[in-house]
XYZ file of C-alpha atoms in Angstrom:
704
model
C -10.174 8.524 10.053
C -10.785 6.785 13.107
C -10.218 3.213 12.526
C -11.588 0.062 14.386
C -10.817 -3.887 14.389
C -13.511 -5.777 13.450
C -14.552 -9.511 14.589
C -17.083 -11.708 13.390
C -16.996 -15.489 14.325
C -19.949 -17.795 12.968
C -20.339 -21.231 15.937
C -22.051 -23.752 15.248
C -22.238 -27.708 15.343
C -19.540 -29.400 13.808
C -18.485 -27.954 9.542
C -17.515 -30.471 7.051
C -13.923 -31.247 7.852
C -13.243 -31.362 3.748
C -15.259 -28.097 3.392
C -14.088 -26.085 6.063
C -10.970 -24.141 4.889
C -12.804 -23.834 1.968
C -15.712 -22.343 3.802
C -13.589 -19.863 6.041
C -11.788 -18.834 3.065
C -14.911 -17.635 1.221
C -16.835 -16.337 4.010
C -13.819 -13.627 4.734
C -13.693 -12.718 0.907
C -17.486 -12.522 0.434
C -17.788 -10.273 3.703
C -14.506 -8.207 2.180
C -16.591 -8.028 -1.299
C -19.960 -6.961 0.841
C -17.914 -4.394 2.425
C -16.550 -2.941 -0.359
C -19.637 -3.046 -2.259
C -21.374 -1.109 0.543
C -18.436 1.863 0.132
C -14.995 1.394 -1.488
C -13.912 3.665 1.632
C -14.973 1.093 4.680
C -12.310 -1.604 2.812
C -9.757 0.913 2.020
C -6.315 -0.471 3.851
C -8.178 -2.809 5.786
C -6.245 -5.817 5.750
C -7.755 -9.546 7.075
C -7.366 -12.949 8.759
C -9.719 -15.745 9.055
C -9.862 -19.134 11.280
C -11.619 -22.086 11.818
C -11.943 -24.915 13.822
C -14.982 -27.553 13.931
C -16.905 -25.396 15.190
C -16.029 -22.096 14.237
C -15.428 -19.698 11.083
C -14.317 -16.474 12.081
C -12.966 -12.974 10.257
C -10.947 -10.436 11.808
C -10.796 -7.449 9.783
C -7.868 -5.055 10.876
C -8.430 -0.709 10.822
C -11.806 -0.737 9.218
C -12.909 2.714 8.729
C -15.478 3.749 11.666
C -17.652 5.513 8.877
C -17.016 7.037 4.937
C -16.451 10.700 4.316
C -20.156 12.826 3.543
C -19.605 13.489 0.167
C -21.412 16.128 -2.353
C -22.706 14.324 -5.261
C -25.044 15.954 -8.320
C -28.338 14.906 -9.143
C -30.436 14.887 -12.511
C -33.516 15.571 -12.820
C -36.467 15.224 -15.348
C -36.090 17.134 -18.838
C -36.407 20.968 -18.228
C -39.248 21.035 -21.257
C -41.411 18.344 -18.838
C -40.220 20.637 -15.454
C -42.175 23.992 -16.485
C -45.252 24.152 -18.173
C -45.522 26.979 -21.185
C -45.977 30.029 -18.776
C -43.066 29.332 -17.325
C -44.517 27.493 -13.523
C -42.562 24.222 -12.533
C -44.457 20.832 -12.659
C -45.163 18.339 -10.927
C -41.714 16.261 -12.017
C -40.206 19.618 -10.922
C -41.423 19.683 -7.743
C -41.246 16.279 -6.817
C -37.689 16.044 -7.745
C -36.825 18.909 -5.612
C -39.131 17.725 -2.863
C -36.813 14.674 -2.836
C -34.005 15.891 -3.218
C -35.141 18.433 -0.308
C -34.543 21.844 -2.272
C -36.740 24.050 -3.437
C -37.467 24.523 -7.299
C -35.513 27.754 -7.232
C -32.564 25.942 -5.861
C -32.404 23.749 -9.052
C -29.689 24.376 -11.626
C -29.719 23.158 -15.266
C -27.506 20.948 -17.205
C -26.820 20.282 -21.013
C -26.729 16.531 -21.321
C -26.581 14.552 -24.284
C -30.086 14.081 -23.813
C -31.131 17.311 -23.754
C -31.138 20.020 -21.539
C -32.183 18.428 -17.880
C -33.074 19.787 -14.095
C -29.866 19.001 -11.499
C -29.085 19.632 -7.801
C -26.037 18.931 -6.037
C -27.450 16.852 -2.553
C -24.825 15.834 0.859
C -24.410 12.298 0.750
C -23.952 11.080 4.347
C -21.063 8.391 4.737
C -21.589 5.105 5.972
C -21.424 3.843 9.580
C -19.109 0.461 8.867
C -21.116 -0.547 12.912
C -24.193 -0.336 10.501
C -23.761 -2.148 7.471
C -21.532 -5.276 8.405
C -24.460 -7.464 10.291
C -26.424 -7.114 6.988
C -23.276 -7.800 5.013
C -22.079 -10.484 7.393
C -25.962 -12.530 6.679
C -25.849 -12.444 3.158
C -22.257 -13.743 2.831
C -23.452 -16.912 5.335
C -26.668 -16.835 2.685
C -24.172 -17.377 -0.545
C -21.545 -19.526 1.146
C -21.210 -22.615 -1.188
C -21.723 -24.773 1.520
C -22.002 -29.138 0.334
C -25.212 -29.748 1.570
C -27.379 -27.204 3.632
C -29.570 -28.348 6.806
C -32.261 -26.394 9.295
C -32.618 -27.142 12.719
C -35.568 -26.275 15.214
C -39.654 -24.832 13.615
C -37.057 -21.943 12.033
C -36.351 -21.478 8.114
C -33.161 -20.353 7.634
C -30.366 -22.651 6.584
C -26.792 -23.464 7.062
C -24.403 -26.102 6.850
C -24.927 -26.481 10.492
C -27.164 -25.360 13.220
C -25.355 -22.126 14.363
C -25.489 -21.615 18.424
C -23.902 -18.632 18.582
C -22.196 -15.443 16.969
C -19.216 -13.542 18.151
C -19.224 -9.549 17.203
C -17.348 -6.687 17.553
C -16.440 -3.805 16.037
C -13.504 -2.424 18.625
C -13.882 -3.584 22.112
C -17.805 -2.665 21.762
C -20.586 -5.087 20.716
C -22.445 -5.010 17.636
C -25.680 -5.602 19.540
C -28.124 -7.250 16.470
C -29.526 -10.639 15.051
C -27.982 -12.486 12.365
C -29.705 -15.699 11.155
C -31.732 -15.531 13.908
C -29.313 -15.403 16.657
C -28.205 -12.440 19.248
C -24.969 -11.268 18.709
C -22.827 -10.979 21.758
C -18.723 -10.753 22.492
C -19.172 -14.283 24.487
C -17.158 -17.388 22.503
C -17.040 -21.632 23.500
C -14.112 -23.398 24.654
C -12.926 -27.060 24.462
C -16.211 -29.054 25.431
C -14.594 -30.754 28.429
C -11.302 -28.581 29.338
C -13.372 -25.482 29.416
C -17.070 -25.625 29.306
C -17.917 -22.219 30.034
C -18.596 -18.821 27.344
C -15.451 -17.797 26.735
C -15.882 -13.777 26.717
C -13.288 -12.331 24.021
C -12.138 -8.710 25.103
C -11.711 -7.223 21.628
C -11.115 -8.743 17.638
C -7.054 -8.465 18.602
C -7.209 -11.067 21.366
C -8.949 -13.543 19.813
C -6.937 -16.262 18.962
C -5.194 -16.013 22.389
C -8.326 -16.183 24.417
C -9.800 -19.340 22.440
C -6.090 -20.800 22.951
C -6.049 -20.420 26.601
C -9.735 -21.985 26.121
C -8.267 -24.811 24.758
C -8.993 -23.898 21.733
C -6.549 -24.366 18.685
C -7.323 -22.563 15.159
C -6.534 -22.443 12.199
C -5.737 -19.743 10.006
C -5.615 -19.065 5.939
C -1.858 -20.135 6.204
C -2.581 -23.539 7.445
C -0.800 -22.820 10.638
C -2.713 -25.762 12.468
C -2.046 -27.900 9.870
C 1.521 -27.715 10.329
C 1.977 -27.906 14.250
C 0.446 -31.198 13.615
C 2.654 -32.266 11.034
C 5.956 -31.220 13.006
C 4.178 -33.499 15.700
C 3.566 -36.471 13.395
C 7.236 -36.334 12.718
C 8.575 -35.527 16.094
C 6.782 -38.435 17.937
C 7.674 -40.521 14.488
C 11.179 -40.500 14.969
C 10.987 -41.438 18.667
C 10.306 -44.416 17.087
C 12.796 -44.530 14.518
C 10.047 -44.190 11.855
C 8.816 -42.061 9.217
C 5.362 -40.976 8.946
C 3.475 -41.621 6.046
C 0.713 -38.859 5.175
C 2.702 -35.864 7.079
C 4.333 -34.203 4.554
C 3.399 -30.264 3.924
C 0.293 -29.680 1.670
C -1.099 -32.814 3.109
C -4.684 -33.790 2.912
C -4.598 -35.838 5.935
C -3.707 -33.064 8.103
C -5.460 -30.755 6.868
C -8.405 -33.343 7.606
C -6.871 -33.962 11.330
C -6.941 -30.122 11.752
C -10.329 -29.673 10.415
C -11.478 -32.591 13.235
C -10.006 -31.260 16.303
C -9.940 -28.488 18.553
C -7.309 -29.415 20.900
C -5.079 -31.822 19.157
C -3.222 -34.419 21.559
C -0.663 -37.121 19.233
C -1.255 -40.872 20.620
C 0.314 -43.000 18.996
C -1.526 -47.062 18.675
C -0.484 -50.258 18.215
C -1.514 -52.553 15.467
C -2.444 -56.330 16.122
C 1.036 -58.258 13.830
C -1.503 -60.516 12.509
C -3.092 -57.843 10.661
C 0.375 -57.077 9.103
C 0.128 -59.737 6.325
C -2.612 -57.918 5.038
C -1.014 -56.285 1.302
C 0.620 -52.499 2.396
C -2.017 -50.403 0.210
C -4.912 -52.129 2.768
C -3.254 -51.062 5.962
C -2.254 -47.688 4.732
C -5.882 -46.880 2.753
C -7.621 -48.074 6.483
C -5.709 -45.822 8.698
C -5.394 -42.941 6.399
C -8.981 -42.800 4.627
C -10.971 -44.629 7.456
C -9.629 -43.614 10.452
C -7.381 -40.240 9.692
C -4.471 -42.050 11.442
C -1.042 -41.725 10.236
C 0.673 -45.480 9.243
C 4.636 -45.372 10.663
C 7.597 -47.058 8.116
C 11.095 -48.510 9.631
C 14.320 -47.662 8.327
C 13.779 -50.773 6.407
C 11.048 -49.630 4.523
C 8.734 -51.946 5.716
C 5.908 -50.749 7.819
C 5.451 -50.624 11.659
C 2.452 -52.054 13.268
C 1.891 -49.014 14.893
C 0.539 -45.457 14.044
C -0.065 -42.109 14.801
C -3.539 -40.893 15.861
C -4.930 -37.233 17.382
C -6.864 -36.992 20.626
C -9.113 -33.909 20.462
C -8.748 -33.874 24.658
C -5.872 -33.589 27.031
C -6.896 -36.964 28.785
C -5.466 -38.123 32.052
C -5.408 -41.394 30.997
C -4.005 -41.876 27.695
C -3.744 -45.244 27.614
C -7.616 -45.586 27.853
C -7.765 -42.745 24.443
C -4.914 -44.974 22.654
C -6.586 -48.226 23.857
C -9.626 -46.636 22.758
C -8.006 -45.692 18.870
C -6.585 -49.195 19.195
C -9.976 -51.270 19.341
C -11.811 -48.335 16.783
C -9.362 -49.395 14.050
C -9.397 -53.673 14.193
C -12.650 -53.831 13.403
C -11.809 -52.710 10.205
C -8.939 -54.630 9.718
C -10.582 -57.882 10.456
C -12.984 -57.448 8.149
C -10.268 -56.933 4.999
C -8.476 -60.148 6.374
C -11.694 -61.423 5.942
C -12.045 -60.646 2.113
C -8.590 -60.565 1.266
C -8.874 -65.180 2.569
C -12.265 -64.893 1.586
C -12.034 -63.288 -2.441
C -8.998 -65.486 -3.220
C -10.634 -68.486 -3.000
C -11.706 -67.575 -6.333
C -9.924 -66.888 -9.701
C -10.339 -63.024 -10.796
C -11.416 -64.519 -13.989
C -13.371 -66.751 -12.999
C -15.567 -62.949 -11.718
C -15.717 -61.972 -15.675
C -18.932 -62.837 -16.458
C -20.305 -60.930 -13.046
C -19.267 -57.726 -15.684
C -22.212 -58.261 -17.327
C -24.736 -57.546 -14.973
C -22.952 -53.944 -13.271
C -23.211 -51.276 -15.049
C -21.143 -49.107 -15.792
C -23.314 -46.328 -17.450
C -26.724 -46.800 -18.770
C -26.208 -45.547 -22.277
C -22.881 -47.570 -22.873
C -23.730 -50.908 -21.402
C -22.155 -52.753 -18.701
C -18.674 -53.269 -17.201
C -19.056 -56.463 -19.251
C -19.535 -54.511 -22.374
C -16.788 -51.901 -21.805
C -14.356 -54.976 -20.838
C -14.591 -56.233 -24.637
C -14.359 -52.845 -26.037
C -11.097 -51.972 -24.227
C -9.828 -55.503 -24.800
C -10.251 -54.432 -28.718
C -8.862 -51.174 -28.552
C -5.840 -52.285 -26.496
C -4.571 -55.108 -28.942
C -4.658 -52.385 -31.253
C -2.555 -49.901 -29.302
C -0.570 -53.102 -28.058
C 0.733 -53.642 -31.473
C 1.191 -50.573 -32.739
C 3.676 -49.452 -29.732
C 5.808 -53.060 -30.509
C 3.736 -54.565 -26.638
C 2.977 -57.898 -26.996
C -1.112 -57.841 -28.078
C -2.203 -61.379 -26.279
C -1.138 -59.999 -22.912
C -3.594 -56.216 -23.926
C -5.812 -58.468 -24.428
C -5.839 -60.709 -21.236
C -5.011 -57.571 -18.865
C -7.864 -55.732 -20.665
C -10.133 -58.872 -19.737
C -8.871 -58.760 -16.070
C -8.577 -55.484 -15.697
C -12.402 -54.929 -13.919
C -12.953 -57.825 -12.405
C -11.709 -57.245 -9.212
C -14.468 -54.864 -8.943
C -17.335 -57.548 -7.609
C -14.690 -58.498 -5.148
C -15.529 -57.694 -1.612
C -12.300 -55.975 -0.728
C -12.926 -53.617 -3.344
C -16.463 -53.267 -2.646
C -15.560 -52.110 1.521
C -12.347 -50.453 -0.235
C -13.180 -48.797 -3.012
C -10.200 -46.215 -3.252
C -8.177 -50.035 -4.104
C -9.634 -51.208 -7.556
C -6.891 -52.538 -9.880
C -4.450 -52.435 -6.698
C -6.129 -54.988 -5.238
C -7.010 -56.728 -8.631
C -3.537 -56.460 -9.364
C -2.417 -58.468 -5.851
C -4.995 -61.244 -7.214
C -3.572 -61.539 -10.726
C -0.157 -62.109 -9.580
C -1.864 -64.273 -6.773
C -3.577 -66.638 -9.707
C -0.136 -67.009 -11.780
C -1.046 -64.339 -14.199
C 1.824 -63.117 -16.090
C 3.503 -60.599 -14.436
C 3.002 -57.903 -16.683
C -0.539 -58.285 -16.998
C -0.796 -58.523 -13.209
C 1.295 -54.820 -13.071
C -0.945 -53.187 -15.815
C -4.267 -54.529 -13.758
C -2.795 -51.326 -11.663
C -1.270 -48.978 -14.176
C -4.603 -48.944 -16.092
C -5.971 -46.068 -13.547
C -2.667 -44.403 -14.189
C -2.124 -41.591 -13.584
C -4.488 -41.000 -10.830
C -3.816 -37.529 -10.246
C -1.658 -34.420 -11.826
C 2.264 -35.569 -11.572
C 0.937 -38.724 -10.530
C 3.450 -41.804 -12.307
C 2.527 -43.067 -15.466
C 2.289 -46.982 -16.674
C 5.577 -48.185 -17.378
C 4.797 -51.804 -18.895
C 3.739 -52.230 -22.889
C 0.507 -53.944 -21.452
C 0.093 -50.677 -18.758
C -0.047 -48.348 -20.847
C -1.867 -49.834 -23.369
C -4.813 -51.023 -21.423
C -4.703 -47.155 -19.729
C -5.136 -45.671 -23.169
C -7.553 -47.847 -24.015
C -9.486 -47.693 -20.683
C -10.048 -43.778 -20.636
C -10.370 -43.425 -24.568
C -13.385 -45.647 -24.279
C -14.458 -43.602 -21.576
C -14.257 -40.499 -23.163
C -15.517 -41.510 -26.285
C -18.317 -43.225 -25.220
C -19.092 -40.200 -23.017
C -18.884 -37.743 -25.896
C -21.098 -40.053 -28.399
C -24.248 -40.275 -26.107
C -24.080 -36.570 -25.749
C -22.682 -35.929 -21.936
C -19.469 -34.030 -22.367
C -17.918 -32.292 -19.541
C -19.449 -28.949 -18.761
C -18.222 -25.952 -16.625
C -17.875 -27.861 -13.299
C -19.538 -30.435 -13.434
C -17.442 -34.213 -15.196
C -18.217 -36.892 -13.158
C -16.100 -39.142 -15.209
C -13.105 -36.691 -14.880
C -13.140 -36.664 -18.369
C -10.942 -33.657 -18.313
C -8.184 -36.026 -16.015
C -8.483 -38.704 -17.793
C -7.622 -37.019 -21.348
C -5.170 -35.100 -19.695
C -3.667 -38.744 -18.530
C -3.718 -40.209 -21.743
C -2.137 -37.043 -23.286
C 0.840 -37.578 -20.971
C 1.301 -41.495 -21.573
C 1.499 -40.391 -25.259
C 3.949 -37.847 -24.996
C 6.510 -38.763 -22.470
C 6.480 -42.616 -22.989
C 6.950 -41.367 -26.907
C 4.098 -43.369 -27.987
C 3.742 -43.542 -31.849
C -0.362 -43.155 -31.724
C -2.681 -41.064 -33.770
C -5.019 -39.789 -31.833
C -7.718 -39.444 -34.337
C -7.375 -42.756 -35.776
C -7.082 -44.249 -31.974
C -10.481 -42.157 -31.638
C -11.847 -43.420 -34.748
C -11.187 -46.977 -33.700
C -13.036 -46.237 -29.805
C -15.448 -45.250 -31.678
C -16.022 -47.982 -34.256
C -15.698 -50.454 -30.756
C -18.743 -48.961 -29.520
C -21.163 -48.691 -32.328
C -19.506 -50.792 -35.495
C -20.319 -48.943 -38.387
C -21.350 -45.905 -37.649
C -18.893 -42.763 -38.830
C -19.778 -40.276 -35.995
C -17.917 -37.956 -37.380
C -19.786 -34.937 -35.848
C -18.989 -36.696 -32.479
C -15.260 -37.525 -33.471
C -14.485 -33.795 -34.287
C -15.919 -33.010 -30.887
C -13.708 -35.147 -29.080
C -10.774 -34.382 -31.396
C -11.240 -30.469 -30.113
C -11.599 -31.493 -26.828
C -8.511 -33.781 -26.972
C -7.011 -30.692 -28.306
C -7.990 -27.946 -25.489
C -6.501 -30.357 -23.281
C -3.283 -30.593 -24.970
C -2.999 -27.253 -25.647
C -3.292 -27.061 -21.343
C -0.204 -29.150 -21.426
C 2.030 -26.953 -23.398
C 1.026 -24.067 -21.477
C 2.242 -26.240 -18.421
C 5.446 -26.611 -20.355
C 5.921 -23.160 -21.269
C 4.712 -23.201 -25.124
C 3.496 -20.190 -26.087
C 0.299 -19.902 -27.650
C 1.072 -19.210 -31.210
C 3.846 -22.003 -31.292
C 0.427 -24.297 -29.996
C -1.487 -22.900 -32.607
C 1.265 -23.631 -35.467
C 1.874 -26.872 -34.837
C -2.084 -27.695 -34.675
C -2.527 -25.817 -37.965
C -0.210 -28.495 -39.647
C -2.551 -30.682 -38.801
C -0.118 -32.779 -36.369
C -2.376 -36.296 -34.692
C 0.635 -37.630 -33.216
C 0.189 -35.954 -29.507
C 4.377 -36.814 -29.204
C 5.100 -35.491 -32.768
C 2.984 -32.452 -31.821
C 4.965 -32.315 -28.878
C 8.985 -32.531 -30.435
C 7.399 -29.989 -32.992
C 6.269 -27.310 -30.358
C 9.479 -28.429 -28.506
C 12.201 -27.740 -31.461
C 9.991 -24.247 -32.580
C 10.267 -22.942 -29.058
C 13.735 -23.301 -29.145
C 14.375 -21.926 -32.766
C 12.199 -18.612 -31.850
C 15.290 -18.330 -29.333
C 17.733 -17.724 -32.503
C 18.339 -14.509 -34.443
C 16.925 -15.672 -38.056
C 13.488 -16.699 -36.354
C 11.592 -14.124 -36.324
C 12.727 -12.696 -39.967
C 12.211 -16.252 -41.490
C 8.780 -16.288 -39.527
C 7.704 -12.841 -40.388
C 9.099 -13.937 -44.350
C 6.474 -16.721 -44.002
C 3.471 -14.999 -43.065
C 4.240 -11.877 -45.433
C 4.423 -15.137 -48.184
C 0.853 -16.283 -46.266
C -0.308 -13.266 -46.676
C 0.593 -12.318 -50.554
C -0.743 -15.807 -51.632
C -4.107 -15.225 -50.082
C -4.806 -11.614 -51.492
C -3.767 -12.615 -54.791
C -5.636 -15.878 -55.361
C -8.778 -13.630 -53.510
C -7.702 -11.080 -56.441
C -7.354 -13.080 -59.421
C -10.378 -14.415 -61.524
C -9.049 -18.044 -62.103
C -6.868 -19.289 -59.503
C -4.701 -22.316 -59.316
C -3.726 -23.994 -56.157
C -0.068 -23.511 -55.788
C 2.790 -26.475 -55.940
C 5.784 -25.117 -55.091
C 7.084 -26.334 -58.698
C 8.533 -23.569 -60.231
C 10.209 -22.932 -63.703
C 14.307 -21.933 -63.075
C 13.658 -20.755 -67.279
C 11.756 -17.925 -65.980
C 13.720 -16.259 -63.473
C 14.554 -12.974 -64.160
C 16.077 -11.126 -61.149
C 19.889 -12.738 -59.433
C 18.086 -13.401 -55.939
C 14.857 -15.559 -57.200
C 17.524 -17.538 -58.667
C 20.140 -17.389 -55.585
C 17.004 -18.347 -53.553
C 15.868 -21.547 -55.210
C 19.489 -22.361 -55.768
C 19.788 -22.246 -51.899
C 16.454 -24.117 -51.543
C 17.686 -26.713 -53.585
C 20.717 -27.201 -51.880
C 18.888 -27.603 -48.631
C 15.275 -29.119 -49.639
C 16.509 -32.876 -49.578
C 18.122 -32.907 -46.428
C 15.851 -30.752 -44.616
C 12.412 -33.358 -45.418
C 15.279 -35.912 -44.567
C 15.435 -34.222 -40.993
C 11.664 -33.629 -40.873
C 10.911 -36.984 -42.098
C 13.443 -38.752 -38.987
C 11.576 -36.042 -36.695
C 14.291 -34.243 -36.469
C 12.779 -30.597 -36.064
C 15.367 -29.206 -34.383
C 17.963 -29.852 -36.620
C 15.870 -29.089 -39.609
C 14.972 -25.554 -38.528
C 18.668 -25.154 -37.853
C 19.116 -25.979 -41.524
C 16.774 -24.027 -42.577
C 17.608 -20.799 -40.943
C 20.477 -20.446 -43.528
C 18.078 -18.994 -46.013
C 17.220 -15.779 -44.136
C 19.901 -14.414 -46.272
C 18.541 -14.786 -49.693
C 14.993 -14.588 -48.570
C 15.584 -11.425 -46.967
C 17.760 -10.207 -50.686
C 14.298 -12.090 -52.552
C 12.182 -9.118 -50.945
C 14.408 -6.255 -50.590
C 14.924 -6.862 -55.279
C 12.373 -8.761 -56.276
C 8.349 -7.547 -56.941
C 6.470 -10.245 -56.841
C 3.342 -9.248 -58.538
C 4.901 -8.763 -62.121
C 3.589 -7.174 -65.415
C 4.084 -11.341 -66.439
C 1.307 -13.511 -65.802
C 4.129 -16.183 -66.030
C 7.146 -14.448 -64.345
C 4.925 -13.566 -61.630
C 3.191 -17.166 -61.027
C 6.386 -18.140 -61.031
C 7.220 -16.427 -58.213
C 4.452 -17.426 -56.343
C 5.598 -20.766 -56.773
C 9.115 -20.593 -56.087
C 7.766 -18.413 -52.494
C 5.206 -22.034 -52.220
C 8.459 -23.772 -52.154
C 9.802 -21.813 -49.819
C 6.991 -21.755 -47.422
C 6.540 -25.379 -47.867
C 9.543 -26.709 -46.061
C 8.616 -24.753 -42.881
C 4.826 -25.906 -43.610
C 6.135 -29.290 -43.229
C 6.611 -28.581 -39.330
C 4.005 -26.709 -38.408
C 2.568 -22.892 -40.288
C 5.154 -20.142 -39.740
C 2.665 -18.065 -40.739
C 0.809 -18.303 -37.231
C 3.591 -17.240 -34.739
C 3.756 -13.423 -33.758
C 6.895 -11.781 -34.027
C 7.421 -8.319 -32.551
């Protein structure tokens, strides 16, 4: 089978840097999927490599079959009874079927199917030419791309992320001569705007990246090689200044963005005027990283240096002018920040509280002033439960959102909480209050640190809880990919704080208290049930990430455990217990007991629920007597362990019951002829199972 390499490059105006790699990867996958849909043979053993730079997305498919082989296929036609009349002459149905498939009626055969006898014929399906299929596949892929925002250009109706100016399309060394998205295809790409303004002829798909490199365009690829190279450059330049760069770690979003902004990146070291170095570090870093895409530098003493590294998209003959230009760009932003920093602090943070009444949190949930009052009430209760200071929690809650109405946060929204912490500290607030104003937003992302102070923990939980409960209460839970208030992230963060700080908080009580703060006097049972289900789904995901099996999660959930930390203690204890030799047998025994009790209750005319209170005088077999004695011997110490949250130790002691429960089931018929004896045996089993049920519902656990 003859094979060739295929290249398509979509050349356009600068694409959105945050979406560039995602678009290139999606484009490649859609083309592959389209090729497979056209004919799976055309996609067999094909290797794909995608590339991107600010003005292009490209895809190389290696070893694409030139054509798929022709094959014979049987086609079914009309039923025989409709194909011939009473005299055996062919009807129009038979004649039409024959003509459609290029055969005579005499050449048609008959096939027995599950819908009766039908006419059939064997036809040759001509193989598909890859060069004929690929242009349409590419155009369809471009039309279906999930671009952030589509736009039109000129007077045409074609839409794409940015205006398309050229398309390279090669199959082997030959151009596929066609039009895609209204643009004529060819082999000419574009090099760097200044270093290589003339067209770049691409000889073949395999020479694509090298041809662009020679034209001063470094393309990124699926392995993110350009971002990796940029990181090496930043670290090398920083090392020359005895510094460590910020934002140049592997996987850095800043490196990805810089790679998506530059075709020929050249490192430049700039200077920050010393007068700005008195600004908080977070302000400097945010200005440089987020607003300018610069890399701040940290000196050997851990402090920020008055320098930064950036990349010019040109190899200038006058690098000092490039440096000065970048310094001039960043100075006004830092000047604004310095002005805000000095102006904001002329007014105490607490004095800004009344302004929150005029700032909407959510149209159905009121202002930030309303939210602050609710959060303060919830935070006080949480602080009391976790042995925190209720007064500090209330004060922190009242100050928590005040920085939203400062000029600094208005300009640098990423610094909410951070600026509030600085301003509260400058106002002489208690250190734990200042710290909590920042900690309210923790954790901000997966793996982020948690609030360290009790006040911060109480405030962070209360703030997240109020948002989650409020959005559910007004009928706006997250749906699909839509979660504008990041409720999923906030719920997981709340659970992490409780679990990883081992806080004795009842989630159901928290939800009820928060609901009452929002709607005093309204029970909201249905809303609260939905909120609890939402939290349990997040907890299920958290447990899965920690290696807790789904059936173990279900076992604890069925025990109606409402404290997330206690939930995890039980789940981890059971996971450890299931490694023991006795575990599977005891879990199976619990499942068997559960089934026996359910079946007996269903078949009985009158049924009283079991209490676990058995009568030793009704024992007939020595095995039931032995099980009862072992149960009585272990019961009190197991219960004491459970009440002390020592679940692993409790399960270790329960493992000692394996021998007696095995012997019981080997020798004792539970459903004895004597109803009193049968009921007593069920009570004994219920007592045995009840000890396990104090930890979790072991009947939920899957055993081999």
